[in-house]
Short mmCIF file of N, CA, C and O and ligand atoms in Angstrom, two decimals:
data_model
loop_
_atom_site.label_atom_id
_atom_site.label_comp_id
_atom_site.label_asym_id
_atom_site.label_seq_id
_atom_site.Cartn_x
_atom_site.Cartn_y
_atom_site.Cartn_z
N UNK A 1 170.97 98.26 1.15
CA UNK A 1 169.56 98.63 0.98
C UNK A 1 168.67 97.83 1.93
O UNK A 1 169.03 96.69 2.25
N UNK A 2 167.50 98.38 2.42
CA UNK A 2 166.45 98.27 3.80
C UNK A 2 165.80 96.62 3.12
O UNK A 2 165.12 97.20 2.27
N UNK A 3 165.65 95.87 2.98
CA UNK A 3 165.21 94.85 2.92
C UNK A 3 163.03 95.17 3.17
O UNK A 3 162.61 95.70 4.20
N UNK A 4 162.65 95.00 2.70
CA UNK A 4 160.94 95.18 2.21
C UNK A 4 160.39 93.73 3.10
O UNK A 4 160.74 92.56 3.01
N UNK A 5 159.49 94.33 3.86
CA UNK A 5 158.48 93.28 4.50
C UNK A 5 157.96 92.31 3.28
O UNK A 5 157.96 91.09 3.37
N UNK A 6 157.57 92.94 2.28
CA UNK A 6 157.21 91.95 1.39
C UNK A 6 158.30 91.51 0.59
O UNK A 6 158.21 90.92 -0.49
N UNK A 7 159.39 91.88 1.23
CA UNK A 7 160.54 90.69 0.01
C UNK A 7 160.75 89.40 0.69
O UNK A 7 161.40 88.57 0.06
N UNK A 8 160.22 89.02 2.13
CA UNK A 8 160.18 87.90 2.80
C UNK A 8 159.73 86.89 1.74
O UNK A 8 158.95 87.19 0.84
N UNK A 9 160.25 85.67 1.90
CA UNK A 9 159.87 84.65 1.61
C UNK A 9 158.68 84.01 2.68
O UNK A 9 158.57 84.44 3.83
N UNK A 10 157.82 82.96 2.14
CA UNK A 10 157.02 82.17 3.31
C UNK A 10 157.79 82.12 4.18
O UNK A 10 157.57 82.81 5.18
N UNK A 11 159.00 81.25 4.12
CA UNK A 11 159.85 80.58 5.17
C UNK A 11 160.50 81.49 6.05
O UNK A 11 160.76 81.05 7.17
N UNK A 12 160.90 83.01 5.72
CA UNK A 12 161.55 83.79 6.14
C UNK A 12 160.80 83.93 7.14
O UNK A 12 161.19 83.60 8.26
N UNK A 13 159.74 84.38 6.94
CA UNK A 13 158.69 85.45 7.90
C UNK A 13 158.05 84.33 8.60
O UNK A 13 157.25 84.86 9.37
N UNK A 14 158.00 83.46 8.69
CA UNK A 14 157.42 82.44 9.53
C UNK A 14 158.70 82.33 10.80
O UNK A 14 158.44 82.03 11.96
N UNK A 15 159.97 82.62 10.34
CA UNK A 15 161.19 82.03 11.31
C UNK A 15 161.49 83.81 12.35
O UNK A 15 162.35 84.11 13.18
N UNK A 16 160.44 84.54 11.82
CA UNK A 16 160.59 85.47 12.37
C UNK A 16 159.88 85.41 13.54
O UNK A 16 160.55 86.12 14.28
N UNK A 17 158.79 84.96 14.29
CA UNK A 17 158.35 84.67 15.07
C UNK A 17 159.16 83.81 15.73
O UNK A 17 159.74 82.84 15.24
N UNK A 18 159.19 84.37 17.36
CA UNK A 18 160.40 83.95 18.20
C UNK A 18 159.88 83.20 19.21
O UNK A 18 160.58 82.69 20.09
N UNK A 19 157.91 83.02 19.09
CA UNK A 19 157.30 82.21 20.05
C UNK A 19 156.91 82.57 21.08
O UNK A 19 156.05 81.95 21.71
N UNK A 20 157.35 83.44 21.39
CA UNK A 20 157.00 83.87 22.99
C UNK A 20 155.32 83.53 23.38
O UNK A 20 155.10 82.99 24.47
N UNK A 21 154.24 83.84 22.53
CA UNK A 21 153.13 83.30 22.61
C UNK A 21 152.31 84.30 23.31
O UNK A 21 151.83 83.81 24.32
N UNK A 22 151.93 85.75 23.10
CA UNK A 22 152.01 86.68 23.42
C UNK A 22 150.59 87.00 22.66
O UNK A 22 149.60 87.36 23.30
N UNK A 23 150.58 86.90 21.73
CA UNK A 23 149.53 87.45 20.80
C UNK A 23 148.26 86.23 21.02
O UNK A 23 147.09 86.40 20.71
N UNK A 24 148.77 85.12 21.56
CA UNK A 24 147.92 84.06 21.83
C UNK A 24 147.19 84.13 22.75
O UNK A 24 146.26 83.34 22.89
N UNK A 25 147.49 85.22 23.72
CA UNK A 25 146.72 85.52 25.14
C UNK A 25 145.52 86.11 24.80
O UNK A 25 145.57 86.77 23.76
N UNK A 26 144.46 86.07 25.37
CA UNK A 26 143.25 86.29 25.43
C UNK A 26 142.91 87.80 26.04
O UNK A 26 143.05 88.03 27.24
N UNK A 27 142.31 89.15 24.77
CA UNK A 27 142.59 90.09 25.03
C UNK A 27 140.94 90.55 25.58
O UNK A 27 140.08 89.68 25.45
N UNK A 28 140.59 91.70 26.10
CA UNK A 28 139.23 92.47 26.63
C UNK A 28 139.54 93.61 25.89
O UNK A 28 140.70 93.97 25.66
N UNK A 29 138.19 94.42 25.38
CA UNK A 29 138.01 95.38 24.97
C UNK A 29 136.86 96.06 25.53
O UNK A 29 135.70 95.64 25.64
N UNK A 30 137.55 97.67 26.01
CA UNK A 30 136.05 98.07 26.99
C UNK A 30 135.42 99.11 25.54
O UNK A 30 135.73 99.84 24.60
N UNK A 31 134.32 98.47 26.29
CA UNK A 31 133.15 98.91 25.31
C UNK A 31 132.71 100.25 24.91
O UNK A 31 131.92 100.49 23.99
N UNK A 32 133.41 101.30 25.84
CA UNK A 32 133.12 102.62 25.60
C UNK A 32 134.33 103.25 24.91
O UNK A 32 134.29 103.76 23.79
N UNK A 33 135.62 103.13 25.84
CA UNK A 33 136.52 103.23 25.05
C UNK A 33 137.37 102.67 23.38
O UNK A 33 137.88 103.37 22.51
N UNK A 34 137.20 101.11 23.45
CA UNK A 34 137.78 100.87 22.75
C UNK A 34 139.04 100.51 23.09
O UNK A 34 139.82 100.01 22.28
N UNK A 35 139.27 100.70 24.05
CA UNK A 35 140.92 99.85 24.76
C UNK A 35 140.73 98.54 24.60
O UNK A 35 139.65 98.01 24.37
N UNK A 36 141.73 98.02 24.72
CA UNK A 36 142.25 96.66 24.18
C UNK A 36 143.34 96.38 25.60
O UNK A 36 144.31 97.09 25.87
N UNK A 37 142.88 95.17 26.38
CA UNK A 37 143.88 94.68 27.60
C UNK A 37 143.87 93.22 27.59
O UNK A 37 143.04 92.31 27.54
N UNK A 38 145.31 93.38 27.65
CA UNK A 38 146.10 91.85 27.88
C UNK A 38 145.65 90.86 29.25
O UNK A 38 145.66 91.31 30.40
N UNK A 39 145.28 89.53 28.91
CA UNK A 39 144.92 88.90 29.98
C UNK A 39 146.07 88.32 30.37
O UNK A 39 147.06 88.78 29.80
N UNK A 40 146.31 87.24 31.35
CA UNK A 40 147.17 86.00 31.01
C UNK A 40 146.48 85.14 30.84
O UNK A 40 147.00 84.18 31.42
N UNK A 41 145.42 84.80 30.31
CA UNK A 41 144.60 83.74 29.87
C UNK A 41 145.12 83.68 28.62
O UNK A 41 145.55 84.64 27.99
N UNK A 42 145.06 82.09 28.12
CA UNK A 42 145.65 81.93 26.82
C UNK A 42 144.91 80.68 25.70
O UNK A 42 144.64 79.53 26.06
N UNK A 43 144.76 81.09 24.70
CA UNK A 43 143.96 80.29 24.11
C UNK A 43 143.89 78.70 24.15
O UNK A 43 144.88 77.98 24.20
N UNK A 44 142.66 78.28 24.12
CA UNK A 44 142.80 76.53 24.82
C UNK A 44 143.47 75.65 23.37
O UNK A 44 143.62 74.43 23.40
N UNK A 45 143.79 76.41 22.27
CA UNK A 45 144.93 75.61 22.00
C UNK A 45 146.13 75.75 21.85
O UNK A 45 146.61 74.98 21.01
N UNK A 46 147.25 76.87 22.64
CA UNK A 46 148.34 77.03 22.95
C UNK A 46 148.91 75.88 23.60
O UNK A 46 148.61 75.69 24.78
N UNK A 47 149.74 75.02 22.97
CA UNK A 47 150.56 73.90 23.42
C UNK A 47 151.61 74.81 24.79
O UNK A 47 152.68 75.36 24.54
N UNK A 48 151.10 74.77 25.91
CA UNK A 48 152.17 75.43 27.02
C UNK A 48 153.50 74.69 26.66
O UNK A 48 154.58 75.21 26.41
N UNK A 49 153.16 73.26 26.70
CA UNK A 49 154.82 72.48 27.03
C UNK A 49 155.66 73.15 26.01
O UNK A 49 156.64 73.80 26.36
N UNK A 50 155.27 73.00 24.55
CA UNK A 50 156.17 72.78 23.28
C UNK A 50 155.92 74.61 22.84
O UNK A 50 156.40 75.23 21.90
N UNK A 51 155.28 74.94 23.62
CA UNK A 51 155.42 76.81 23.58
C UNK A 51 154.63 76.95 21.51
O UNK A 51 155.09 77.65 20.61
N UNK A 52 153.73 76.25 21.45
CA UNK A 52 153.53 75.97 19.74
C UNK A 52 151.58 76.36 20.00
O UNK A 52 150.86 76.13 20.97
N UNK A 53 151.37 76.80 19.10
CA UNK A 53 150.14 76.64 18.72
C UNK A 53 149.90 75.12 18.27
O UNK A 53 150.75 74.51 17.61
N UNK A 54 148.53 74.49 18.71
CA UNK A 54 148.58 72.90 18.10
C UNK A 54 147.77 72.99 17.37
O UNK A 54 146.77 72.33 17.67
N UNK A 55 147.73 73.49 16.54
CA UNK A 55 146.45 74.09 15.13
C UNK A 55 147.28 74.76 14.19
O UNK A 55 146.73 75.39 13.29
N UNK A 56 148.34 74.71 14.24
CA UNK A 56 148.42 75.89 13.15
C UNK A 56 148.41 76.35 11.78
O UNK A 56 148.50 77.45 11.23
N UNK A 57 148.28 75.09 11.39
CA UNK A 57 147.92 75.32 9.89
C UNK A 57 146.32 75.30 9.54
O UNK A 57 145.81 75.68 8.48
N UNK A 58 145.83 74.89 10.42
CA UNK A 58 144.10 75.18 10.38
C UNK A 58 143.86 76.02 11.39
O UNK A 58 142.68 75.79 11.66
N UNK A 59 144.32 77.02 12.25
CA UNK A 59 143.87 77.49 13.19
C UNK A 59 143.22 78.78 12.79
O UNK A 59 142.53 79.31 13.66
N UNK A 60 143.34 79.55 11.30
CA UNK A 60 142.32 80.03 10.96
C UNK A 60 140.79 79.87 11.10
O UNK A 60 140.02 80.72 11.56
N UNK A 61 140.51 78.76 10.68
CA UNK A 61 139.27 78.09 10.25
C UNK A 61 138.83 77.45 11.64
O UNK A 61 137.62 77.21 11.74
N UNK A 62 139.64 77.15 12.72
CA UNK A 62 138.78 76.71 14.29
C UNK A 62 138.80 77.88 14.96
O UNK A 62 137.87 78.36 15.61
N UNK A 63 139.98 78.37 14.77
CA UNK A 63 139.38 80.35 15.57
C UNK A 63 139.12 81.16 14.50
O UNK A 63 140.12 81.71 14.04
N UNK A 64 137.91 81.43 13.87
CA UNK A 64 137.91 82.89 13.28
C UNK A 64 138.54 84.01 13.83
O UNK A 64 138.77 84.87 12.98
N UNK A 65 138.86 84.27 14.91
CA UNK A 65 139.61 85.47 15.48
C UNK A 65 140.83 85.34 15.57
O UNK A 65 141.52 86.20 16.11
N UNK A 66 141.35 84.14 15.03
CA UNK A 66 142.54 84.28 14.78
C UNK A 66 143.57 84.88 14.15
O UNK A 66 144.00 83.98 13.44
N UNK A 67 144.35 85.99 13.92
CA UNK A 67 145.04 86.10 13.04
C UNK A 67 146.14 85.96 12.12
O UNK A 67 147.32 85.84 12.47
N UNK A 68 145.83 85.98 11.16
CA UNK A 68 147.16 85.45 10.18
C UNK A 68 148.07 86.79 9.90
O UNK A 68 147.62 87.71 9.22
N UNK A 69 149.19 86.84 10.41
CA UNK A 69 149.76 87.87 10.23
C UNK A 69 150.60 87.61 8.75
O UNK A 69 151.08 86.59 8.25
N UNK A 70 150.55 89.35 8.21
CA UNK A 70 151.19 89.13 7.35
C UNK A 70 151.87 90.29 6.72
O UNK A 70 151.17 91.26 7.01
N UNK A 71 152.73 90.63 6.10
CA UNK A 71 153.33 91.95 5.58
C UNK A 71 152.50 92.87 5.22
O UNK A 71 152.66 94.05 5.54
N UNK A 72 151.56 92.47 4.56
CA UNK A 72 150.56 93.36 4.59
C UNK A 72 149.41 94.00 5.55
O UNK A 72 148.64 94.94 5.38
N UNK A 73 149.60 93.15 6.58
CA UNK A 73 148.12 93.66 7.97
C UNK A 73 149.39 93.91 9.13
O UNK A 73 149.00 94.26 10.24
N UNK A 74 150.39 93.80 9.01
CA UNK A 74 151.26 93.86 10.46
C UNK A 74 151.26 95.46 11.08
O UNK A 74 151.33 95.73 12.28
N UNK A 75 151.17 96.42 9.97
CA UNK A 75 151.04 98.20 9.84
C UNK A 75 149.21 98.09 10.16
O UNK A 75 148.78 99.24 10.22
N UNK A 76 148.66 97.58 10.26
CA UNK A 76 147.20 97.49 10.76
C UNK A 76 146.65 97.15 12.24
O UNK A 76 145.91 97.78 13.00
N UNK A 77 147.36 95.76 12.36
CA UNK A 77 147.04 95.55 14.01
C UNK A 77 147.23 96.38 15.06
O UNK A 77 147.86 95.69 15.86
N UNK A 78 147.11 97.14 15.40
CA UNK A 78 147.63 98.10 16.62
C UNK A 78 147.62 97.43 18.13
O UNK A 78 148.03 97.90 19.19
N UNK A 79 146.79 95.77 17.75
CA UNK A 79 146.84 95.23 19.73
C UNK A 79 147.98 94.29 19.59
O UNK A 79 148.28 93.65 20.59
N UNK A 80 148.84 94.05 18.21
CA UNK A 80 149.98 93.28 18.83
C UNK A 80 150.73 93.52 19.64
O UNK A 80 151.21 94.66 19.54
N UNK A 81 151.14 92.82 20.60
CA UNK A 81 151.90 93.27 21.72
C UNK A 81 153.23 93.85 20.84
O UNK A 81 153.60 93.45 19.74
N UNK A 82 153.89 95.02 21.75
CA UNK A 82 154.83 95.53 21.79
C UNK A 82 156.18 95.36 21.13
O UNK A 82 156.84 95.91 20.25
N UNK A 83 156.29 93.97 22.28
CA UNK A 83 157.42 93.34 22.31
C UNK A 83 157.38 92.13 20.78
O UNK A 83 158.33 91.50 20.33
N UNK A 84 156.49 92.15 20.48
CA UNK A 84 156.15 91.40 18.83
C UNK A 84 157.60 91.26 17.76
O UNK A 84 158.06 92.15 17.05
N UNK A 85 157.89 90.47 17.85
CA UNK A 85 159.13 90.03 16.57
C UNK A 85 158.66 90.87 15.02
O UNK A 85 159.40 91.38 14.18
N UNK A 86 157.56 90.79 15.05
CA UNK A 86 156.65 91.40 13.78
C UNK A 86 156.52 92.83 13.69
O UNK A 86 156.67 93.67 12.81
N UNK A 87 156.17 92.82 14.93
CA UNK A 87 156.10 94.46 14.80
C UNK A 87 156.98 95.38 15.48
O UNK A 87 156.74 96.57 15.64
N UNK A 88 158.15 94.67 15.92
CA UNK A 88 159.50 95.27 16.05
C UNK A 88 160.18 95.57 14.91
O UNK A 88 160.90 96.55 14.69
N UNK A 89 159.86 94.51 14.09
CA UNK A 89 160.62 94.55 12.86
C UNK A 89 160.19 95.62 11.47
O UNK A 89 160.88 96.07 10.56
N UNK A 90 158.56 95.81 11.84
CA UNK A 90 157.86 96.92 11.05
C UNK A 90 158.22 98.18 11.92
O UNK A 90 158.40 99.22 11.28
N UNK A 91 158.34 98.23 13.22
CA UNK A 91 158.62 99.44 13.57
C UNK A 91 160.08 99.66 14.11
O UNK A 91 160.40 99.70 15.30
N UNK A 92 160.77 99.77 13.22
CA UNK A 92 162.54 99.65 13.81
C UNK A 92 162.50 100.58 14.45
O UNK A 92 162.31 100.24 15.62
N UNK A 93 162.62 102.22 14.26
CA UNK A 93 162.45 102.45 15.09
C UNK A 93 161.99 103.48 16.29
O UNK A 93 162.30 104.55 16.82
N UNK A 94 161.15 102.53 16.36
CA UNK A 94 159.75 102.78 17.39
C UNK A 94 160.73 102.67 19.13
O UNK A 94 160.06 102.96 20.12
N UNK A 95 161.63 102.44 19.27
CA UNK A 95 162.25 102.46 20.75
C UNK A 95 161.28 101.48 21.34
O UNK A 95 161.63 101.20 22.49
N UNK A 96 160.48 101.03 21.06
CA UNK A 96 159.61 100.12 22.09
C UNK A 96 160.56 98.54 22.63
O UNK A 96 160.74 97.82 21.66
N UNK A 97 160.94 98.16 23.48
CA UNK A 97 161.72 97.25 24.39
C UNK A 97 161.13 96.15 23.19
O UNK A 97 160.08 96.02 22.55
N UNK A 98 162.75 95.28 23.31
CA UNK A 98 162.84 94.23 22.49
C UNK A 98 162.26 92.91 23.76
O UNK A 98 162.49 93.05 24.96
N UNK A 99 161.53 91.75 23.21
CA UNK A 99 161.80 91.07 24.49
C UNK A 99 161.10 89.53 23.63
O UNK A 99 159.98 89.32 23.19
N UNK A 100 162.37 88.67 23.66
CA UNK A 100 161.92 87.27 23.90
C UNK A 100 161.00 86.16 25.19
O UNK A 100 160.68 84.97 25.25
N UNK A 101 160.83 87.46 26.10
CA UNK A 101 160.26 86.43 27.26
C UNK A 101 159.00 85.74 26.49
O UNK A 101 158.28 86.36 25.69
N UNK A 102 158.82 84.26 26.88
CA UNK A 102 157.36 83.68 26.61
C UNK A 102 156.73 83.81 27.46
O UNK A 102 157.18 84.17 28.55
N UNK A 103 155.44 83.56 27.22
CA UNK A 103 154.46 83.13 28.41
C UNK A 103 154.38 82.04 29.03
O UNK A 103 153.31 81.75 29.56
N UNK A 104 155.42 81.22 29.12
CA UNK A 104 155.22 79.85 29.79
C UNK A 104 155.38 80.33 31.46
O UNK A 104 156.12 81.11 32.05
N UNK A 105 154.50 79.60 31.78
CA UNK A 105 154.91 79.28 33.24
C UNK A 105 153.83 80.74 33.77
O UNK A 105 153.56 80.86 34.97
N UNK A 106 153.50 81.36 33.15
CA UNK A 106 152.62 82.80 34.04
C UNK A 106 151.39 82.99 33.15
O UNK A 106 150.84 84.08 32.99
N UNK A 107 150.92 81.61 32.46
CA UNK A 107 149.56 81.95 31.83
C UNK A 107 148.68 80.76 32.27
O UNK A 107 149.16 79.77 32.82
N UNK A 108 147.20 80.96 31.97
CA UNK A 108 146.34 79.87 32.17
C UNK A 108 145.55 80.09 31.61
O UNK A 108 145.00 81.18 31.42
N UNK A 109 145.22 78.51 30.99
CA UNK A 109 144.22 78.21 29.89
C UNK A 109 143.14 79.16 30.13
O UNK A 109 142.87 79.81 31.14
N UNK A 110 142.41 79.06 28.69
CA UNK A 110 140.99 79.54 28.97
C UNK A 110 139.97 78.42 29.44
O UNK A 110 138.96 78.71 30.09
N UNK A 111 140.25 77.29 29.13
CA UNK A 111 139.11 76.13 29.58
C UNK A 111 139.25 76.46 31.42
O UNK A 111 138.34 76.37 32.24
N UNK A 112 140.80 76.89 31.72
CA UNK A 112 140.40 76.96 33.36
C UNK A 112 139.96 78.58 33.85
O UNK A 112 140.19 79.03 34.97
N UNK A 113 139.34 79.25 32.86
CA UNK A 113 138.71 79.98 33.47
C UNK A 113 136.92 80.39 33.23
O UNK A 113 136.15 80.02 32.34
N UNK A 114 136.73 81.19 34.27
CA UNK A 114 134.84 81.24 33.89
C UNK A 114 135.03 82.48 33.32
O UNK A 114 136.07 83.14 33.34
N UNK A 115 133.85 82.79 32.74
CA UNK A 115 133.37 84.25 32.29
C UNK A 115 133.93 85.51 32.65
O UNK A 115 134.66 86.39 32.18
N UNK A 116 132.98 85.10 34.14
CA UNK A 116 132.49 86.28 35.59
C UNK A 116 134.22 86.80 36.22
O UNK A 116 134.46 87.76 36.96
N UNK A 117 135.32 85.69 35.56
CA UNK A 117 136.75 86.33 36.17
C UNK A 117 137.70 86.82 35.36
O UNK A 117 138.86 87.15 35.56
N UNK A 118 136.84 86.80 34.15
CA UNK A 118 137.97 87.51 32.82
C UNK A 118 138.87 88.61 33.42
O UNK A 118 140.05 88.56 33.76
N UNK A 119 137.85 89.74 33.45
CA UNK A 119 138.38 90.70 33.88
C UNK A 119 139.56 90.79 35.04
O UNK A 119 140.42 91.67 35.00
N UNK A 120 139.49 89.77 36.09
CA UNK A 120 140.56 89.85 37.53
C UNK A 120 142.16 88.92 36.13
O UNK A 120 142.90 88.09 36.64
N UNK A 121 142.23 89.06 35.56
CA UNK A 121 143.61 88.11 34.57
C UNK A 121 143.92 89.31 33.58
O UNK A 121 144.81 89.37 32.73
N UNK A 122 142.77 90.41 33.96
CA UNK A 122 143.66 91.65 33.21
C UNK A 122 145.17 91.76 33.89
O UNK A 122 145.34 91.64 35.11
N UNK A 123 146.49 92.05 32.77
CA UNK A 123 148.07 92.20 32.96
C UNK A 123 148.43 93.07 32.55
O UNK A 123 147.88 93.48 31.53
N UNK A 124 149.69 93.94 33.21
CA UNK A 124 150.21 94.47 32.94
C UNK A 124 151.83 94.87 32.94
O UNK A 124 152.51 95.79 33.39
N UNK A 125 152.13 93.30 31.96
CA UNK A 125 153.58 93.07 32.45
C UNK A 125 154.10 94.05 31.33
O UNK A 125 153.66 94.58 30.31
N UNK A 126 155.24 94.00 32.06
CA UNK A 126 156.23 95.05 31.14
C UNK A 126 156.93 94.73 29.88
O UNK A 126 157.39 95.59 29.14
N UNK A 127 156.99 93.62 29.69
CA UNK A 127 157.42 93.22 28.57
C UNK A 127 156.66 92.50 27.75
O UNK A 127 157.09 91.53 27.13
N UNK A 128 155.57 92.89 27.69
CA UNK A 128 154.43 92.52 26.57
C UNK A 128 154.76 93.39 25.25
O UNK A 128 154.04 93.29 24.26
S1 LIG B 201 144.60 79.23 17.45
FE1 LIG B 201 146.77 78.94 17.79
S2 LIG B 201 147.77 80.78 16.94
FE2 LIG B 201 145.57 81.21 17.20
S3 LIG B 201 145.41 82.18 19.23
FE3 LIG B 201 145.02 79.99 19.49
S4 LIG B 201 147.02 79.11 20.01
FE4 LIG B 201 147.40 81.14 19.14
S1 LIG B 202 153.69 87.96 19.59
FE1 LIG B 202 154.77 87.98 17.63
S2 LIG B 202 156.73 87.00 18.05
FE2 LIG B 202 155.34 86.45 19.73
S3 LIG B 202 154.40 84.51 19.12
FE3 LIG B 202 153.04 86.15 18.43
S4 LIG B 202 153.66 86.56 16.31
FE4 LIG B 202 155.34 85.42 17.28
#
């Protein structure tokens, strides 16, 4: 029998996240459409070295836009990336490409960027 998103334990569904750090990137939404695009800008508290959020048990409460994913909102988000451990696992199957790549090494902070260049860090890698 199919095992239930909500029969996860805390511990389960936390070890389901594989890190890649994907959802941590800093997204644009155009204003007419409503599209949603991936930067490689990445939030100024994504630990690059240790591939970790360095907030994460308060990182609700310092990013309001943060989200807490959970069995219940994972069938809601529609901008998690693709390649999402989370939402591979809600959408078995969806055929959408499995992919552990992280973002190390091909992202940059948001403290090193301005405003006026959001838009030029729009991505469109394939395994998002
Ligand atoms: S606060 Fe942490 S989990 Fe949230 S986007 Fe930033 S680095 Fe990622
Ligand atoms: S995109 Fe999914 S698998 Fe990757 S770090 Fe975020 S929650 Fe974890």
């Amino acid at each position: 029998m199919k095992k239930k998103l909500t029969d996860y334990s805390s511990e389960e569904w936390e070890n389901i996240c594989n890190h890649c750090g994907k959802c941590c990137l800093l997204k644009l939404q155009d204003e007419d459409t409503g599209n949603i695009y991936y930067t490689d800008i990445v939030c100024k508290y994504y630990d690059m070295e240790n591939e970790r959020c360095s907030i994460y048990e308060k990182r609700c409460e310092v990013v309001p836009e943060c989200l807490k994913l959970t069995p219940d909102n994972i069938d809601k988000i529609e901008w998690m990336p693709k390649s999402c451990a989370y939402r591979r696992l809600f959408e078995k199957d969806s055929g959408s490409p499995s992919s552990t790549s992280s973002i190390k090494g091909r992202c940059i902070s948001e403290q090193n960027v301005k405003e006026d260049e959001l838009e030029d860090h729009i991505i469109d890698w394939e395994d998002l």
